[in-house]
PDB file of N, CA and C in Angstrom:
ATOM      1  N   UNK A   1       0.977  -1.013  -0.058  1.00 46.00           N
ATOM      2  CA  UNK A   1       0.065   0.123   0.050  1.00 46.00           C
ATOM      3  C   UNK A   1       0.892   1.308  -0.053  1.00 46.00           C
ATOM      4  N   UNK A   2       0.252   2.217  -0.746  1.00 47.00           N
ATOM      5  CA  UNK A   2       1.144   3.515  -0.690  1.00 47.00           C
ATOM      6  C   UNK A   2       0.552   4.406   0.428  1.00 47.00           C
ATOM      7  N   UNK A   3       1.415   5.594   0.591  1.00 47.00           N
ATOM      8  CA  UNK A   3       1.059   6.658   1.597  1.00 47.00           C
ATOM      9  C   UNK A   3      -0.315   7.350   1.590  1.00 47.00           C
ATOM     10  N   UNK A   4      -0.912   7.435   0.252  1.00 48.00           N
ATOM     11  CA  UNK A   4      -2.030   8.039  -0.017  1.00 48.00           C
ATOM     12  C   UNK A   4      -3.252   7.131   0.502  1.00 48.00           C
ATOM     13  N   UNK A   5      -3.087   5.745   0.255  1.00 46.00           N
ATOM     14  CA  UNK A   5      -4.133   5.090   0.726  1.00 46.00           C
ATOM     15  C   UNK A   5      -4.378   4.699   1.859  1.00 46.00           C
ATOM     16  N   UNK A   6      -3.088   4.940   3.108  1.00 46.00           N
ATOM     17  CA  UNK A   6      -3.115   4.507   4.266  1.00 46.00           C
ATOM     18  C   UNK A   6      -3.615   5.864   5.285  1.00 46.00           C
ATOM     19  N   UNK A   7      -4.098   5.591   6.001  1.00 45.00           N
ATOM     20  CA  UNK A   7      -4.299   6.978   6.946  1.00 45.00           C
ATOM     21  C   UNK A   7      -4.653   6.273   8.371  1.00 45.00           C
ATOM     22  N   UNK A   8      -3.570   6.868   9.136  1.00 47.00           N
ATOM     23  CA  UNK A   8      -3.487   6.488  10.434  1.00 47.00           C
ATOM     24  C   UNK A   8      -4.126   7.675  11.239  1.00 47.00           C
ATOM     25  N   UNK A   9      -5.032   7.412  12.193  1.00 44.00           N
ATOM     26  CA  UNK A   9      -5.470   8.715  13.128  1.00 44.00           C
ATOM     27  C   UNK A   9      -4.669   8.791  14.307  1.00 44.00           C
ATOM     28  N   UNK A  10      -4.190   9.921  14.521  1.00 47.00           N
ATOM     29  CA  UNK A  10      -3.510   9.840  15.809  1.00 47.00           C
ATOM     30  C   UNK A  10      -4.299   9.691  17.267  1.00 47.00           C
ATOM     31  N   UNK A  11      -3.694   9.295  18.313  1.00 50.00           N
ATOM     32  CA  UNK A  11      -4.475   9.070  19.385  1.00 50.00           C
ATOM     33  C   UNK A  11      -5.104  10.176  20.179  1.00 50.00           C
ATOM     34  N   UNK A  12      -6.267  10.443  20.480  1.00 48.00           N
ATOM     35  CA  UNK A  12      -6.708  11.595  21.098  1.00 48.00           C
ATOM     36  C   UNK A  12      -7.512  12.486  20.051  1.00 48.00           C
ATOM     37  N   UNK A  13      -7.415  12.219  18.696  1.00 48.00           N
ATOM     38  CA  UNK A  13      -8.228  12.850  17.706  1.00 48.00           C
ATOM     39  C   UNK A  13      -9.370  12.049  17.322  1.00 48.00           C
ATOM     40  N   UNK A  14     -10.229  12.476  17.121  1.00 48.00           N
ATOM     41  CA  UNK A  14     -11.629  12.173  16.352  1.00 48.00           C
ATOM     42  C   UNK A  14     -12.289  12.928  15.641  1.00 48.00           C
ATOM     43  N   UNK A  15     -12.944  12.473  14.525  1.00 47.00           N
ATOM     44  CA  UNK A  15     -13.575  13.224  13.739  1.00 47.00           C
ATOM     45  C   UNK A  15     -15.102  13.393  14.197  1.00 47.00           C
ATOM     46  N   UNK A  16     -15.366  12.485  15.028  1.00 50.00           N
ATOM     47  CA  UNK A  16     -16.705  12.331  15.678  1.00 50.00           C
ATOM     48  C   UNK A  16     -16.965  13.576  16.701  1.00 50.00           C
ATOM     49  N   UNK A  17     -16.204  14.030  17.137  1.00 53.00           N
ATOM     50  CA  UNK A  17     -16.562  15.216  18.277  1.00 53.00           C
ATOM     51  C   UNK A  17     -15.983  16.405  17.733  1.00 53.00           C
ATOM     52  N   UNK A  18     -15.686  16.611  16.554  1.00 52.00           N
ATOM     53  CA  UNK A  18     -15.457  18.075  15.940  1.00 52.00           C
ATOM     54  C   UNK A  18     -16.477  18.709  15.192  1.00 52.00           C
ATOM     55  N   UNK A  19     -16.758  19.912  15.453  1.00 55.00           N
ATOM     56  CA  UNK A  19     -17.802  20.435  14.805  1.00 55.00           C
ATOM     57  C   UNK A  19     -17.535  21.086  13.155  1.00 55.00           C
ATOM     58  N   UNK A  20     -18.431  21.477  12.356  1.00 60.00           N
ATOM     59  CA  UNK A  20     -18.203  21.847  10.984  1.00 60.00           C
ATOM     60  C   UNK A  20     -16.806  23.206  10.984  1.00 60.00           C
ATOM     61  N   UNK A  21     -16.930  23.597  12.074  1.00 63.00           N
ATOM     62  CA  UNK A  21     -15.844  25.058  12.297  1.00 63.00           C
ATOM     63  C   UNK A  21     -14.463  24.289  12.279  1.00 63.00           C
ATOM     64  N   UNK A  22     -14.385  23.191  12.558  1.00 66.00           N
ATOM     65  CA  UNK A  22     -13.116  22.329  13.058  1.00 66.00           C
ATOM     66  C   UNK A  22     -12.644  22.542  14.555  1.00 66.00           C
ATOM     67  N   UNK A  23     -13.667  23.088  15.376  1.00 67.00           N
ATOM     68  CA  UNK A  23     -13.569  23.356  17.036  1.00 67.00           C
ATOM     69  C   UNK A  23     -14.109  21.791  17.400  1.00 67.00           C
ATOM     70  N   UNK A  24     -13.233  21.621  18.605  1.00 84.00           N
ATOM     71  CA  UNK A  24     -13.670  20.188  19.415  1.00 84.00           C
ATOM     72  C   UNK A  24     -14.952  20.836  20.295  1.00 84.00           C
ATOM     73  N   UNK A  25     -15.609  19.785  20.684  1.00 83.00           N
ATOM     74  CA  UNK A  25     -16.421  20.039  21.697  1.00 83.00           C
ATOM     75  C   UNK A  25     -16.017  21.070  22.833  1.00 83.00           C
ATOM     76  N   UNK A  26     -14.975  20.454  23.431  1.00 85.00           N
ATOM     77  CA  UNK A  26     -14.318  21.105  24.651  1.00 85.00           C
ATOM     78  C   UNK A  26     -13.745  22.365  24.366  1.00 85.00           C
ATOM     79  N   UNK A  27     -13.430  22.696  23.195  1.00 82.00           N
ATOM     80  CA  UNK A  27     -12.984  24.193  22.770  1.00 82.00           C
ATOM     81  C   UNK A  27     -14.096  24.951  22.704  1.00 82.00           C
ATOM     82  N   UNK A  28     -15.140  24.438  22.194  1.00 82.00           N
ATOM     83  CA  UNK A  28     -16.286  25.401  21.839  1.00 82.00           C
ATOM     84  C   UNK A  28     -16.878  25.830  23.450  1.00 82.00           C
ATOM     85  N   UNK A  29     -16.955  24.623  24.272  1.00 84.00           N
ATOM     86  CA  UNK A  29     -17.458  24.985  25.321  1.00 84.00           C
ATOM     87  C   UNK A  29     -16.599  26.219  26.201  1.00 84.00           C
ATOM     88  N   UNK A  30     -15.468  25.960  26.141  1.00 84.00           N
ATOM     89  CA  UNK A  30     -14.637  26.854  26.676  1.00 84.00           C
ATOM     90  C   UNK A  30     -14.668  28.163  26.063  1.00 84.00           C
ATOM     91  N   UNK A  31     -14.794  28.351  24.794  1.00 83.00           N
ATOM     92  CA  UNK A  31     -15.123  29.547  24.390  1.00 83.00           C
ATOM     93  C   UNK A  31     -16.286  30.222  24.623  1.00 83.00           C
ATOM     94  N   UNK A  32     -17.634  29.578  24.757  1.00 84.00           N
ATOM     95  CA  UNK A  32     -18.574  29.744  25.198  1.00 84.00           C
ATOM     96  C   UNK A  32     -18.612  30.407  26.489  1.00 84.00           C
ATOM     97  N   UNK A  33     -17.869  29.814  27.480  1.00 85.00           N
ATOM     98  CA  UNK A  33     -17.775  30.171  28.839  1.00 85.00           C
ATOM     99  C   UNK A  33     -17.035  31.357  28.918  1.00 85.00           C
ATOM    100  N   UNK A  34     -15.894  31.581  28.134  1.00 85.00           N
ATOM    101  CA  UNK A  34     -15.414  33.045  28.205  1.00 85.00           C
ATOM    102  C   UNK A  34     -16.046  33.995  27.572  1.00 85.00           C
ATOM    103  N   UNK A  35     -16.845  33.908  26.817  1.00 85.00           N
ATOM    104  CA  UNK A  35     -17.536  34.849  25.863  1.00 85.00           C
ATOM    105  C   UNK A  35     -18.762  35.466  27.173  1.00 85.00           C
ATOM    106  N   UNK A  36     -19.294  34.345  27.853  1.00 84.00           N
ATOM    107  CA  UNK A  36     -20.374  34.514  28.765  1.00 84.00           C
ATOM    108  C   UNK A  36     -19.906  35.408  29.780  1.00 84.00           C
ATOM    109  N   UNK A  37     -18.487  35.060  30.372  1.00 82.00           N
ATOM    110  CA  UNK A  37     -18.010  35.823  31.246  1.00 82.00           C
ATOM    111  C   UNK A  37     -17.737  37.319  30.768  1.00 82.00           C
ATOM    112  N   UNK A  38     -17.306  37.358  29.772  1.00 83.00           N
ATOM    113  CA  UNK A  38     -16.979  38.923  29.219  1.00 83.00           C
ATOM    114  C   UNK A  38     -18.304  39.716  29.166  1.00 83.00           C
ATOM    115  N   UNK A  39     -19.495  38.841  28.708  1.00 83.00           N
ATOM    116  CA  UNK A  39     -20.576  39.583  28.716  1.00 83.00           C
ATOM    117  C   UNK A  39     -21.026  40.290  29.860  1.00 83.00           C
ATOM    118  N   UNK A  40     -20.708  39.266  31.100  1.00 81.00           N
ATOM    119  CA  UNK A  40     -21.162  39.691  32.502  1.00 81.00           C
ATOM    120  C   UNK A  40     -20.209  40.754  32.970  1.00 81.00           C
ATOM    121  N   UNK A  41     -19.075  40.629  32.557  1.00 78.00           N
ATOM    122  CA  UNK A  41     -18.122  41.762  33.036  1.00 78.00           C
ATOM    123  C   UNK A  41     -18.417  43.160  32.290  1.00 78.00           C
ATOM    124  N   UNK A  42     -18.989  42.920  30.851  1.00 79.00           N
ATOM    125  CA  UNK A  42     -19.279  44.336  30.199  1.00 79.00           C
ATOM    126  C   UNK A  42     -20.601  45.009  30.797  1.00 79.00           C
ATOM    127  N   UNK A  43     -21.697  44.138  31.223  1.00 76.00           N
ATOM    128  CA  UNK A  43     -22.737  44.577  31.885  1.00 76.00           C
ATOM    129  C   UNK A  43     -22.324  45.243  33.067  1.00 76.00           C
ATOM    130  N   UNK A  44     -21.484  44.653  33.870  1.00 72.00           N
ATOM    131  CA  UNK A  44     -21.174  45.331  35.417  1.00 72.00           C
ATOM    132  C   UNK A  44     -20.358  46.647  35.135  1.00 72.00           C
ATOM    133  N   UNK A  45     -19.459  46.627  34.160  1.00 69.00           N
ATOM    134  CA  UNK A  45     -18.609  47.778  33.674  1.00 69.00           C
ATOM    135  C   UNK A  45     -19.659  48.808  33.455  1.00 69.00           C
ATOM    136  N   UNK A  46     -20.642  48.684  32.260  1.00 69.00           N
ATOM    137  CA  UNK A  46     -21.483  49.549  31.945  1.00 69.00           C
ATOM    138  C   UNK A  46     -22.379  49.925  33.044  1.00 69.00           C
ATOM    139  N   UNK A  47     -22.822  49.250  33.967  1.00 66.00           N
ATOM    140  CA  UNK A  47     -23.408  49.641  35.178  1.00 66.00           C
ATOM    141  C   UNK A  47     -22.835  50.568  35.877  1.00 66.00           C
ATOM    142  N   UNK A  48     -21.500  50.567  36.272  1.00 64.00           N
ATOM    143  CA  UNK A  48     -20.680  51.286  37.161  1.00 64.00           C
ATOM    144  C   UNK A  48     -20.163  52.444  36.592  1.00 64.00           C
ATOM    145  N   UNK A  49     -19.663  52.480  35.445  1.00 65.00           N
ATOM    146  CA  UNK A  49     -19.275  53.529  34.888  1.00 65.00           C
ATOM    147  C   UNK A  49     -20.131  54.545  34.075  1.00 65.00           C
ATOM    148  N   UNK A  50     -21.119  54.059  33.573  1.00 63.00           N
ATOM    149  CA  UNK A  50     -21.946  54.858  32.621  1.00 63.00           C
ATOM    150  C   UNK A  50     -23.170  55.337  33.392  1.00 63.00           C
ATOM    151  N   UNK A  51     -24.130  54.237  33.945  1.00 63.00           N
ATOM    152  CA  UNK A  51     -25.427  54.773  34.644  1.00 63.00           C
ATOM    153  C   UNK A  51     -25.432  55.299  35.831  1.00 63.00           C
ATOM    154  N   UNK A  52     -24.307  55.039  36.851  1.00 67.00           N
ATOM    155  CA  UNK A  52     -24.425  55.371  38.236  1.00 67.00           C
ATOM    156  C   UNK A  52     -23.846  56.704  38.081  1.00 67.00           C
ATOM    157  N   UNK A  53     -23.091  57.122  37.471  1.00 71.00           N
ATOM    158  CA  UNK A  53     -22.294  58.686  37.284  1.00 71.00           C
ATOM    159  C   UNK A  53     -23.500  59.386  36.677  1.00 71.00           C
ATOM    160  N   UNK A  54     -23.974  59.106  35.757  1.00 72.00           N
ATOM    161  CA  UNK A  54     -25.216  59.708  34.844  1.00 72.00           C
ATOM    162  C   UNK A  54     -26.188  60.174  36.121  1.00 72.00           C
ATOM    163  N   UNK A  55     -26.690  59.274  36.530  1.00 74.00           N
ATOM    164  CA  UNK A  55     -27.689  59.254  37.877  1.00 74.00           C
ATOM    165  C   UNK A  55     -27.118  60.386  38.816  1.00 74.00           C
ATOM    166  N   UNK A  56     -25.703  60.076  39.089  1.00 79.00           N
ATOM    167  CA  UNK A  56     -25.403  61.239  40.296  1.00 79.00           C
ATOM    168  C   UNK A  56     -25.301  62.858  39.490  1.00 79.00           C
ATOM    169  N   UNK A  57     -24.812  62.813  38.226  1.00 83.00           N
ATOM    170  CA  UNK A  57     -24.896  64.151  37.775  1.00 83.00           C
ATOM    171  C   UNK A  57     -26.230  64.937  37.754  1.00 83.00           C
ATOM    172  N   UNK A  58     -27.304  63.941  37.449  1.00 86.00           N
ATOM    173  CA  UNK A  58     -28.702  64.495  37.309  1.00 86.00           C
ATOM    174  C   UNK A  58     -29.059  64.973  38.844  1.00 86.00           C
ATOM    175  N   UNK A  59     -28.813  64.022  39.660  1.00 87.00           N
ATOM    176  CA  UNK A  59     -29.079  64.315  40.899  1.00 87.00           C
ATOM    177  C   UNK A  59     -28.589  65.564  41.378  1.00 87.00           C
ATOM    178  N   UNK A  60     -27.241  65.941  41.239  1.00 88.00           N
ATOM    179  CA  UNK A  60     -26.444  67.183  41.544  1.00 88.00           C
ATOM    180  C   UNK A  60     -27.296  68.319  40.809  1.00 88.00           C
ATOM    181  N   UNK A  61     -27.394  68.160  39.461  1.00 88.00           N
ATOM    182  CA  UNK A  61     -28.074  69.184  38.821  1.00 88.00           C
ATOM    183  C   UNK A  61     -29.497  69.612  39.355  1.00 88.00           C
ATOM    184  N   UNK A  62     -30.424  68.624  39.852  1.00 90.00           N
ATOM    185  CA  UNK A  62     -31.674  69.004  40.438  1.00 90.00           C
ATOM    186  C   UNK A  62     -31.294  69.349  41.800  1.00 90.00           C
ATOM    187  N   UNK A  63     -30.354  68.980  42.550  1.00 92.00           N
ATOM    188  CA  UNK A  63     -30.203  69.733  44.078  1.00 92.00           C
ATOM    189  C   UNK A  63     -29.759  71.060  43.706  1.00 92.00           C
ATOM    190  N   UNK A  64     -28.654  71.144  42.514  1.00 91.00           N
ATOM    191  CA  UNK A  64     -28.339  72.805  42.600  1.00 91.00           C
ATOM    192  C   UNK A  64     -29.491  73.575  42.012  1.00 91.00           C
ATOM    193  N   UNK A  65     -30.177  73.285  41.377  1.00 92.00           N
ATOM    194  CA  UNK A  65     -31.556  73.910  40.682  1.00 92.00           C
ATOM    195  C   UNK A  65     -32.592  74.207  41.554  1.00 92.00           C
ATOM    196  N   UNK A  66     -32.581  73.389  42.854  1.00 94.00           N
ATOM    197  CA  UNK A  66     -33.526  73.613  44.047  1.00 94.00           C
ATOM    198  C   UNK A  66     -32.822  74.881  44.962  1.00 94.00           C
ATOM    199  N   UNK A  67     -31.625  74.551  44.791  1.00 94.00           N
ATOM    200  CA  UNK A  67     -30.973  75.709  45.612  1.00 94.00           C
ATOM    201  C   UNK A  67     -30.530  77.297  45.163  1.00 94.00           C
ATOM    202  N   UNK A  68     -30.427  77.034  43.557  1.00 93.00           N
ATOM    203  CA  UNK A  68     -30.248  78.361  42.747  1.00 93.00           C
ATOM    204  C   UNK A  68     -31.027  78.364  41.523  1.00 93.00           C
ATOM    205  N   UNK A  69     -32.395  78.546  41.711  1.00 93.00           N
ATOM    206  CA  UNK A  69     -33.338  78.355  40.708  1.00 93.00           C
ATOM    207  C   UNK A  69     -33.342  79.533  39.770  1.00 93.00           C
ATOM    208  N   UNK A  70     -32.825  80.763  39.907  1.00 95.00           N
ATOM    209  CA  UNK A  70     -32.200  81.749  39.223  1.00 95.00           C
ATOM    210  C   UNK A  70     -31.460  81.452  38.190  1.00 95.00           C
ATOM    211  N   UNK A  71     -30.463  80.877  38.689  1.00 93.00           N
ATOM    212  CA  UNK A  71     -29.151  80.552  37.698  1.00 93.00           C
ATOM    213  C   UNK A  71     -29.297  79.214  36.807  1.00 93.00           C
ATOM    214  N   UNK A  72     -29.949  78.142  37.424  1.00 93.00           N
ATOM    215  CA  UNK A  72     -30.585  77.218  36.698  1.00 93.00           C
ATOM    216  C   UNK A  72     -31.395  77.555  35.681  1.00 93.00           C
ATOM    217  N   UNK A  73     -32.215  78.489  35.664  1.00 94.00           N
ATOM    218  CA  UNK A  73     -33.181  79.225  34.553  1.00 94.00           C
ATOM    219  C   UNK A  73     -32.334  79.833  33.586  1.00 94.00           C
ATOM    220  N   UNK A  74     -31.365  80.363  33.965  1.00 95.00           N
ATOM    221  CA  UNK A  74     -30.578  81.296  32.971  1.00 95.00           C
ATOM    222  C   UNK A  74     -29.751  80.139  31.933  1.00 95.00           C
ATOM    223  N   UNK A  75     -29.013  79.138  32.846  1.00 93.00           N
ATOM    224  CA  UNK A  75     -28.312  78.289  32.111  1.00 93.00           C
ATOM    225  C   UNK A  75     -29.120  77.434  31.074  1.00 93.00           C
ATOM    226  N   UNK A  76     -30.439  77.139  31.649  1.00 92.00           N
ATOM    227  CA  UNK A  76     -31.330  76.303  30.484  1.00 92.00           C
ATOM    228  C   UNK A  76     -31.826  77.341  29.477  1.00 92.00           C
ATOM    229  N   UNK A  77     -32.263  78.502  29.908  1.00 96.00           N
ATOM    230  CA  UNK A  77     -32.433  79.220  28.628  1.00 96.00           C
ATOM    231  C   UNK A  77     -31.575  79.331  27.415  1.00 96.00           C
ATOM    232  N   UNK A  78     -30.098  79.749  27.959  1.00 95.00           N
ATOM    233  CA  UNK A  78     -28.936  79.947  27.152  1.00 95.00           C
ATOM    234  C   UNK A  78     -28.971  78.636  26.597  1.00 95.00           C
ATOM    235  N   UNK A  79     -28.790  77.482  27.096  1.00 94.00           N
ATOM    236  CA  UNK A  79     -28.479  76.194  26.516  1.00 94.00           C
ATOM    237  C   UNK A  79     -29.675  75.996  25.497  1.00 94.00           C
ATOM    238  N   UNK A  80     -30.741  76.055  25.674  1.00 94.00           N
ATOM    239  CA  UNK A  80     -32.000  76.238  24.742  1.00 94.00           C
ATOM    240  C   UNK A  80     -31.954  77.024  23.483  1.00 94.00           C
ATOM    241  N   UNK A  81     -31.324  78.273  23.915  1.00 95.00           N
ATOM    242  CA  UNK A  81     -30.855  79.048  22.537  1.00 95.00           C
ATOM    243  C   UNK A  81     -29.954  78.801  21.743  1.00 95.00           C
ATOM    244  N   UNK A  82     -28.871  78.240  22.302  1.00 95.00           N
ATOM    245  CA  UNK A  82     -27.647  77.692  21.615  1.00 95.00           C
ATOM    246  C   UNK A  82     -28.120  76.465  20.756  1.00 95.00           C
ATOM    247  N   UNK A  83     -28.837  75.467  21.440  1.00 94.00           N
ATOM    248  CA  UNK A  83     -29.310  74.231  20.450  1.00 94.00           C
ATOM    249  C   UNK A  83     -30.417  74.731  19.539  1.00 94.00           C
ATOM    250  N   UNK A  84     -31.207  75.618  19.956  1.00 93.00           N
ATOM    251  CA  UNK A  84     -32.096  76.064  18.931  1.00 93.00           C
ATOM    252  C   UNK A  84     -31.382  76.650  17.558  1.00 93.00           C
ATOM    253  N   UNK A  85     -30.594  77.509  17.747  1.00 93.00           N
ATOM    254  CA  UNK A  85     -29.743  78.085  16.895  1.00 93.00           C
ATOM    255  C   UNK A  85     -28.906  77.325  15.925  1.00 93.00           C
ATOM    256  N   UNK A  86     -28.203  76.113  16.758  1.00 90.00           N
ATOM    257  CA  UNK A  86     -27.796  75.144  15.902  1.00 90.00           C
ATOM    258  C   UNK A  86     -28.597  74.164  15.054  1.00 90.00           C
ATOM    259  N   UNK A  87     -29.869  73.887  15.627  1.00 91.00           N
ATOM    260  CA  UNK A  87     -30.537  73.167  14.950  1.00 91.00           C
ATOM    261  C   UNK A  87     -31.204  73.803  13.825  1.00 91.00           C
ATOM    262  N   UNK A  88     -31.311  75.221  13.699  1.00 86.00           N
ATOM    263  CA  UNK A  88     -31.896  75.997  12.480  1.00 86.00           C
ATOM    264  C   UNK A  88     -30.720  76.225  11.407  1.00 86.00           C
ATOM    265  N   UNK A  89     -29.668  76.159  11.866  1.00 76.00           N
ATOM    266  CA  UNK A  89     -28.545  76.465  10.919  1.00 76.00           C
ATOM    267  C   UNK A  89     -28.405  74.934   9.990  1.00 76.00           C
TER     268      UNK A  89
END
């Protein structure tokens, strides 16, 4: 027999447990676990670094507006004029 007709499989590898992508089931499970961990970490980071500071800033703005309503009204009017001017252009 020649080399082209003989095929010897190496120990520990089989074609029955590989996916069409060429990944073994164990590698796919590990990749899924890592991806799920990254998603959870991303959600926690988004909660801590985006949502909470935004709530703090709005809380501070509301407290300042309660203490100094005249200054807050002037800022709101000025921002409204600037935004309206930019939208018109």
